[in-house]
Short mmCIF file of C-alpha atoms in Angstrom, two decimals:
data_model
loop_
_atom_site.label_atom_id
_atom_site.label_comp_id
_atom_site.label_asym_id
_atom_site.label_seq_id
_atom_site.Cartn_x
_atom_site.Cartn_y
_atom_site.Cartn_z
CA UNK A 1 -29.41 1.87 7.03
CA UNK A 2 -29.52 -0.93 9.89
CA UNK A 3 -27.04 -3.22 9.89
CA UNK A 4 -29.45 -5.97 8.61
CA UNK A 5 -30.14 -3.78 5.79
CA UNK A 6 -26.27 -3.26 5.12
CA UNK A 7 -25.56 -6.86 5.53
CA UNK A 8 -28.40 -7.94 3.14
CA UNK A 9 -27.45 -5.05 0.47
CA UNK A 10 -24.00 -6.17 0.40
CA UNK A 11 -24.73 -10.25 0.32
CA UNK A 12 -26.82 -9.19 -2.81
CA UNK A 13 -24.71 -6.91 -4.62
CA UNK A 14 -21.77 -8.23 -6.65
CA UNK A 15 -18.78 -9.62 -4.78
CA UNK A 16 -15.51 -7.27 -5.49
CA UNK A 17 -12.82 -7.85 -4.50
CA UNK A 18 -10.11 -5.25 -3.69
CA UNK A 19 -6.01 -6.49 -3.81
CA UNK A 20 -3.16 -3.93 -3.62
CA UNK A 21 -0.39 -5.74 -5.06
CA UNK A 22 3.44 -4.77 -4.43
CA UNK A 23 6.36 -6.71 -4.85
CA UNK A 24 9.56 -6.03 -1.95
CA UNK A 25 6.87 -8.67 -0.35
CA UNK A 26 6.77 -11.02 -2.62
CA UNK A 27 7.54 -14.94 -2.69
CA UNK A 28 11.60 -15.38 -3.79
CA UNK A 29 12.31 -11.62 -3.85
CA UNK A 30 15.45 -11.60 -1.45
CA UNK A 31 18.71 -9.70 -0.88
CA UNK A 32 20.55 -12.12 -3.47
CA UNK A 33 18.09 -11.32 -6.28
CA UNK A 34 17.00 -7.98 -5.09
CA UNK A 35 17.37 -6.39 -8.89
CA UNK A 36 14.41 -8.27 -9.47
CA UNK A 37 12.52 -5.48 -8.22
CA UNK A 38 14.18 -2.81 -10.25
CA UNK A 39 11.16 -2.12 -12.91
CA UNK A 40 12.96 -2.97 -16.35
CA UNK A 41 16.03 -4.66 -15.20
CA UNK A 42 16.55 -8.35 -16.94
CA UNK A 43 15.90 -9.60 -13.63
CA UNK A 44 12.91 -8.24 -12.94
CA UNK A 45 11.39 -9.51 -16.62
CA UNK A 46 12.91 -12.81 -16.09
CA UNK A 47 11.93 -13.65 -12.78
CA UNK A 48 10.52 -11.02 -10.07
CA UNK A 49 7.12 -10.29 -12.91
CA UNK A 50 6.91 -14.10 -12.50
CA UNK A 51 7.34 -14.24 -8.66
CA UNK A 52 4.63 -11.66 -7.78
CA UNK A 53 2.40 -13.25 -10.32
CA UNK A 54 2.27 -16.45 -9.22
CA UNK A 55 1.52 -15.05 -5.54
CA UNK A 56 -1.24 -13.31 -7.30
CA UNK A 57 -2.73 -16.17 -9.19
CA UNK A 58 -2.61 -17.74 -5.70
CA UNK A 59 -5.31 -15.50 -4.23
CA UNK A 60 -7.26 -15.16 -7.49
CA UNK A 61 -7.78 -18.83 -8.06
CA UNK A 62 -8.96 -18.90 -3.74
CA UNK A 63 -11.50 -15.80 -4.75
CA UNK A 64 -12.50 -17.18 -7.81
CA UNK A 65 -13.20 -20.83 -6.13
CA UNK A 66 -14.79 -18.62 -3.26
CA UNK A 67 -17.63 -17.14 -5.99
CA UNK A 68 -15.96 -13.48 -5.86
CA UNK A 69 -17.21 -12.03 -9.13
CA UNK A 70 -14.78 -9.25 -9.93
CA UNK A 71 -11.26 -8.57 -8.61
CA UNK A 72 -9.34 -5.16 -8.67
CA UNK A 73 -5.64 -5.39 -8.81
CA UNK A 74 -3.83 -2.41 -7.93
CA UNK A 75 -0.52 -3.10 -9.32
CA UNK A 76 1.92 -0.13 -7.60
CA UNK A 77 5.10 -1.15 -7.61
CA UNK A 78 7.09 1.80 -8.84
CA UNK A 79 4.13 3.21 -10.08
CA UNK A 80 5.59 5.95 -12.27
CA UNK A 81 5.84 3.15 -15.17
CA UNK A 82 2.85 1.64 -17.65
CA UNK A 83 4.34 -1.55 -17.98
CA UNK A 84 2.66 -3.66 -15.72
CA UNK A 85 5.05 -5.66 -12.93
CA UNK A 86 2.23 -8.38 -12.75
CA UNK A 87 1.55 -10.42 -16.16
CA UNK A 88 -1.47 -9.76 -17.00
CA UNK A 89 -1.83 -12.52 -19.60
CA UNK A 90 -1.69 -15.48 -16.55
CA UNK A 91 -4.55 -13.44 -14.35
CA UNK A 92 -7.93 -14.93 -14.76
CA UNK A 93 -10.23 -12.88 -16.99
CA UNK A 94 -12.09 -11.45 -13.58
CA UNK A 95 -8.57 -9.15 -12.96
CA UNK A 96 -9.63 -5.60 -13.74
CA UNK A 97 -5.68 -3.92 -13.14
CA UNK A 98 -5.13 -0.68 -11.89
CA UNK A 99 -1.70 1.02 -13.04
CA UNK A 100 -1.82 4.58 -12.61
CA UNK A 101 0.60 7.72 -11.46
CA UNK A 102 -0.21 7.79 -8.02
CA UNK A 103 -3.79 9.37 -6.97
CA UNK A 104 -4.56 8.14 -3.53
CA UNK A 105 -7.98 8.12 -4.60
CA UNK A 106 -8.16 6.78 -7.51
CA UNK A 107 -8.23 3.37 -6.46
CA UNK A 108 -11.24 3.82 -4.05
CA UNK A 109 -13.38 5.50 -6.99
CA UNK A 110 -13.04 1.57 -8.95
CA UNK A 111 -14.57 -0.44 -6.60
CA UNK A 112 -18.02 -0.12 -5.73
CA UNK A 113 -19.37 1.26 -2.22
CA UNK A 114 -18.64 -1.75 0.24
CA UNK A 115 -15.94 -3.95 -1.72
CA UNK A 116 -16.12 -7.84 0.02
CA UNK A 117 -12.97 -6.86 1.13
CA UNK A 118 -9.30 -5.95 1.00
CA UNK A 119 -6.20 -8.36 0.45
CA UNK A 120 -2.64 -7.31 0.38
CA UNK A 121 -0.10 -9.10 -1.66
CA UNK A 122 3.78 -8.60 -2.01
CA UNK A 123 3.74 -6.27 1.28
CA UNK A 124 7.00 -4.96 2.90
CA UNK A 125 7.03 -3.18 6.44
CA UNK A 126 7.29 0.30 6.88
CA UNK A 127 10.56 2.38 7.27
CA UNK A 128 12.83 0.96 9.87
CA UNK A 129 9.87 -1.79 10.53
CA UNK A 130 12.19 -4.51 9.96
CA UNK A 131 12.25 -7.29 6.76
CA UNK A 132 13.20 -7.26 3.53
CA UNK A 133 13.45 -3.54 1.82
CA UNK A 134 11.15 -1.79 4.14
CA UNK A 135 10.32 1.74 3.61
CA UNK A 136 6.99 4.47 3.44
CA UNK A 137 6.15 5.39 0.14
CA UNK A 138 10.33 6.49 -0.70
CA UNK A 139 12.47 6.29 1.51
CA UNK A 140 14.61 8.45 2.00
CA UNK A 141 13.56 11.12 2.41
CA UNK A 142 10.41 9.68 4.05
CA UNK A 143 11.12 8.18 7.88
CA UNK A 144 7.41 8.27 9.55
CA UNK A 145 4.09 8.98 8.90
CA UNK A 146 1.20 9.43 11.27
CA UNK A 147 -2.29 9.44 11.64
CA UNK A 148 -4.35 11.11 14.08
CA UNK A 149 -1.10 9.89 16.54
CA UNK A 150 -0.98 6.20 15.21
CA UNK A 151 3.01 5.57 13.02
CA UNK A 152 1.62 3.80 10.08
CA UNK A 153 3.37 2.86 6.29
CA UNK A 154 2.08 2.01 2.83
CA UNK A 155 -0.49 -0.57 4.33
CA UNK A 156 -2.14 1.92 7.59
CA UNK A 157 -2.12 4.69 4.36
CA UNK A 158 -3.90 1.96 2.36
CA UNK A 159 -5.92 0.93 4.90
CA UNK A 160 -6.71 4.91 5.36
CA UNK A 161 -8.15 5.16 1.84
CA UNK A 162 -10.25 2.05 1.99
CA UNK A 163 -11.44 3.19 5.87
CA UNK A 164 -14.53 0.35 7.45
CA UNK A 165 -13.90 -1.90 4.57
CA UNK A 166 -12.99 -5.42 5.82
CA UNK A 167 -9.26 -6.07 5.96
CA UNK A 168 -9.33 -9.44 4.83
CA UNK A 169 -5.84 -11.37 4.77
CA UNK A 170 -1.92 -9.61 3.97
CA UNK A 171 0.42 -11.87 2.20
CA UNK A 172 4.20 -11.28 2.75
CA UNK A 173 7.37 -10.14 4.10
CA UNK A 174 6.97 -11.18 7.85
CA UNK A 175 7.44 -7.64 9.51
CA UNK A 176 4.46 -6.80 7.03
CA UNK A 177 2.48 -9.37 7.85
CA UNK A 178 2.98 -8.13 11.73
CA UNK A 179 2.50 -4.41 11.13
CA UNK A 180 -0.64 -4.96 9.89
CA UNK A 181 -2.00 -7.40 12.23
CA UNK A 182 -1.09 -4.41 15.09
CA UNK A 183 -3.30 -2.26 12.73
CA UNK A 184 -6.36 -4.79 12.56
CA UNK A 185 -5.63 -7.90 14.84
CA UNK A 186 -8.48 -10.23 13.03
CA UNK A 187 -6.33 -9.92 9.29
CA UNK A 188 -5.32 -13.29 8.31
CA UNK A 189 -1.73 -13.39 7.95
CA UNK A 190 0.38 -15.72 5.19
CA UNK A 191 4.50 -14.82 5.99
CA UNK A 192 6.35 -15.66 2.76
CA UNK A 193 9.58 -14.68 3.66
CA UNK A 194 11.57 -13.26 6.36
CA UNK A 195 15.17 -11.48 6.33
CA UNK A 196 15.64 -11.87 10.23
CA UNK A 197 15.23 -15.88 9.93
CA UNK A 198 17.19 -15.66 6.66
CA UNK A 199 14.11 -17.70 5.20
CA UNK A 200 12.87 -17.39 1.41
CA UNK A 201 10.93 -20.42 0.19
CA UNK A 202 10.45 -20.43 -3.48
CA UNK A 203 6.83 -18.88 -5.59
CA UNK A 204 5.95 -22.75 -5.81
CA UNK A 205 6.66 -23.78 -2.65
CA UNK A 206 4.20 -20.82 -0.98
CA UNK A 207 1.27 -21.17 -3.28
CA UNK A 208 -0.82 -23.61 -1.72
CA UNK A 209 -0.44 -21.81 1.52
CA UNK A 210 -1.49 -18.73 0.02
CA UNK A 211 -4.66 -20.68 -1.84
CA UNK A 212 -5.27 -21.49 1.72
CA UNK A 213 -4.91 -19.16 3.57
CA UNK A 214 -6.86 -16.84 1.25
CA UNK A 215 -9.43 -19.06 1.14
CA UNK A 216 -9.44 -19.11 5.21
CA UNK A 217 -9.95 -15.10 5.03
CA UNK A 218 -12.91 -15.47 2.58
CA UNK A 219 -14.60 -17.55 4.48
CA UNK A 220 -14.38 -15.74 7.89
CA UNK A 221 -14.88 -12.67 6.40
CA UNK A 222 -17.88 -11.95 8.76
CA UNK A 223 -15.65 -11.61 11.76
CA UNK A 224 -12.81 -9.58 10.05
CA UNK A 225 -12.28 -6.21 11.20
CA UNK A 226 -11.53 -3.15 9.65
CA UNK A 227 -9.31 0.06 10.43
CA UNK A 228 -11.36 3.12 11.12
CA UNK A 229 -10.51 6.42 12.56
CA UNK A 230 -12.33 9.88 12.78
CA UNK A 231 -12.10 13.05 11.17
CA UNK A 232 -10.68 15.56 11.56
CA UNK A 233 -7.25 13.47 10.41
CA UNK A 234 -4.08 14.84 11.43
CA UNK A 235 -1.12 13.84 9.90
CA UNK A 236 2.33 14.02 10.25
CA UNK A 237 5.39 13.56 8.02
CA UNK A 238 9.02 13.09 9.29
CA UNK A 239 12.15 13.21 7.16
CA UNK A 240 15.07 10.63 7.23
CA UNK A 241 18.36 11.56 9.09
CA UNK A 242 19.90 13.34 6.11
CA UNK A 243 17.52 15.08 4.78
CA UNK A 244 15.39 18.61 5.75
CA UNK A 245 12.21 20.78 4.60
CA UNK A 246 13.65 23.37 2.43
CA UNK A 247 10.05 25.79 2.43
CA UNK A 248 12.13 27.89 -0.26
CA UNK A 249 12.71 24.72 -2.94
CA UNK A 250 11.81 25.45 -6.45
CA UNK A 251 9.44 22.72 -7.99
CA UNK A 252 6.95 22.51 -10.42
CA UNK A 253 3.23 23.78 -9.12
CA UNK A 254 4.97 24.52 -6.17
CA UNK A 255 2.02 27.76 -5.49
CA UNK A 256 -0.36 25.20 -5.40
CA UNK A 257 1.27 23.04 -3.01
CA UNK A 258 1.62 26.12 -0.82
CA UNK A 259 -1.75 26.86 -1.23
CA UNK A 260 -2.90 23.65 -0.15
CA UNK A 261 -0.42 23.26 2.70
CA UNK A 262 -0.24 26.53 4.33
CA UNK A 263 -3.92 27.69 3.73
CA UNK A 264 -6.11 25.13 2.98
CA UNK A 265 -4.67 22.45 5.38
CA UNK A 266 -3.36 24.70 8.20
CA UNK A 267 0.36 22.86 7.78
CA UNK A 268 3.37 23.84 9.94
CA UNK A 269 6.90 23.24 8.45
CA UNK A 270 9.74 22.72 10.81
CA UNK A 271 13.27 21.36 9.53
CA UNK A 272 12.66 17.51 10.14
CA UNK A 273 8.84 17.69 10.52
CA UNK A 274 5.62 19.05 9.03
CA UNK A 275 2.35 18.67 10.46
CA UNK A 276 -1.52 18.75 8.67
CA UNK A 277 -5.10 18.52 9.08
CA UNK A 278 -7.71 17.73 6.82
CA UNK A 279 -11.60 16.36 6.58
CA UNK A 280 -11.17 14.27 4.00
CA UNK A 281 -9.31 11.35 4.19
CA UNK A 282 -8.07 11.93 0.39
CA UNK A 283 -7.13 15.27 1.09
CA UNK A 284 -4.86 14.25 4.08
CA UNK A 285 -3.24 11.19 1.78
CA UNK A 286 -2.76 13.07 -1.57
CA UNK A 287 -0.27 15.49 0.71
CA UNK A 288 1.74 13.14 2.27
CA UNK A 289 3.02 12.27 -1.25
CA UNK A 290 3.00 15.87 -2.78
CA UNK A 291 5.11 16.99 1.07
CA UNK A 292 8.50 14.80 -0.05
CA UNK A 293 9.19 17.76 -2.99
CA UNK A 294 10.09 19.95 -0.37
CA UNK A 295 12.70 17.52 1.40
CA UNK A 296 16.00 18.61 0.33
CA UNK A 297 19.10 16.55 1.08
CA UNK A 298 21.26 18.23 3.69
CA UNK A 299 25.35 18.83 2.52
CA UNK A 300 27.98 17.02 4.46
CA UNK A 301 29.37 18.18 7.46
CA UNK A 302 25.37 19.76 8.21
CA UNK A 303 23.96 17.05 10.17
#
């Protein structure tokens, strides 16, 4: 397909929208109120669901005044639980929500072939990237990730699994909003917050800047970029200070994890590091979160 063709087959087709929604990022989310984040807590029903919504309904109302016809939430803060963080109820009736154990790929198989693009809300940095609560998918145990050589977190292994599709604006915790624009440099960024400038405006004081800027990324979505790299994809995992590869642990399915690892992926296990290459994008993500059952914590006096 030329890219005429692609552009006119994607101009016609039905505007999707993708948005992976998290919540350390969020609007009013800070060290003082940081239970708000704890999935059940009375803090995180009273105010945090509200705080991430509202940053939500920000850049649904900008899509939906935009003409995007349907918008995919992936709601994965603390994923494990069905009770959604966002409220659902307050979400226009476009919101499809996606609240699942984590799949990596499971999220790419509910939007269609070539989304209009990808917004993050509620992003933090990665581990030791600086802001508010930053880590890689848990951590500890997990300190850095890599692909094919480049040290990315939750938004490069996002970016990963939605690979050429346009990276349209991240909304956030300022060290996430900077990570990603050294990812894709043409990302429209909207700071909410920042630890290191001890700054936290309230939900209602960021929303119009969020309507804004979202709006801004819509409408320049022609010369967004996207992140893109080539297979085969080599990744790396490395473990937090206190914590090793144990290649002996006992865990549930842990023959097909070897299998995988060891045989399928060609993986090599060293005491702070492990090391993989697959073809498939998928492949490579889905074992950077099954690798962490095989970090054990080290006892004192070890390290």
């Amino acid at each position: 397909m030329s890219p005429i063709e692609r552009k006119e087959n994607i101009m016609s087709a039905k505007k999707q929208l993708y948005i992976l929604c998290d919540m350390e990022g969020a609007s009013q989310i800070s060290p003082e109120n940081r239970e708000a984040l704890y999935h059940g807590s009375e803090t995180w029903q009273r105010e945090g669901r509200g705080y991430v919504t509202s940053d939500l309904k920000a850049v649904c109302e900008a899509a939906n005044e935009f003409g995007i016809d349907e918008i995919i939430v992936n709601d994965e803060h603390d994923f494990g639980n069905k009770q959604p963080n966002v409220i659902v109820g307050e979400l226009p009736g476009n919101v499809r929500l996606v609240r699942r154990p984590h799949l990596p790929g499971t999220p790419r198989k509910m939007t269609q072939k070539e989304p209009f693009g990808i917004i993050m809300v509620g992003q933090h940095a990665m581990y030791a990237g600086g802001g508010f609560a930053p880590h890689t998918i848990q951590s500890p145990p997990i300190g850095k990730v890599t692909l094919n050589g480049l040290p990315i977190g939750e938004i490069g292994l996002e970016l990963a699994l939605f690979m050429d599709v346009k990276f349209l604006a991240i909304i956030g915790e300022e060290a996430a909003v900077k990570e990603a624009q050294a990812i894709c440099p043409t990302v429209v960024g909207c700071p909410v917050k920042s630890l290191e400038r001890n700054w936290f405006p309230t939900a209602k004081e960021n929303y119009a800047l969020i309507k804004e800027k979202t709006l801004q990324a819509l409408r320049q979505r022609e010369e967004a970029g996207s992140f893109h790299t080539s297979s085969p994809y080599e990744f790396s995992l490395e473990l937090t200070e206190e914590y090793s590869f144990d290649p002996h642990k006992r865990f549930p399915f842990r023959w097909l994890a070897d299998l995988l690892f060891y045989r399928s992926y060609k993986g090599v296990m060293e005491e702070k590091t492990i090391s993989w290459k697959t073809k498939k994008i998928v492949s490579g993500l889905t074992t950077t979160y099954m690798m962490r059952a095989y970090a054990r914590k080290q006892a004192q006096g070890t390290l």
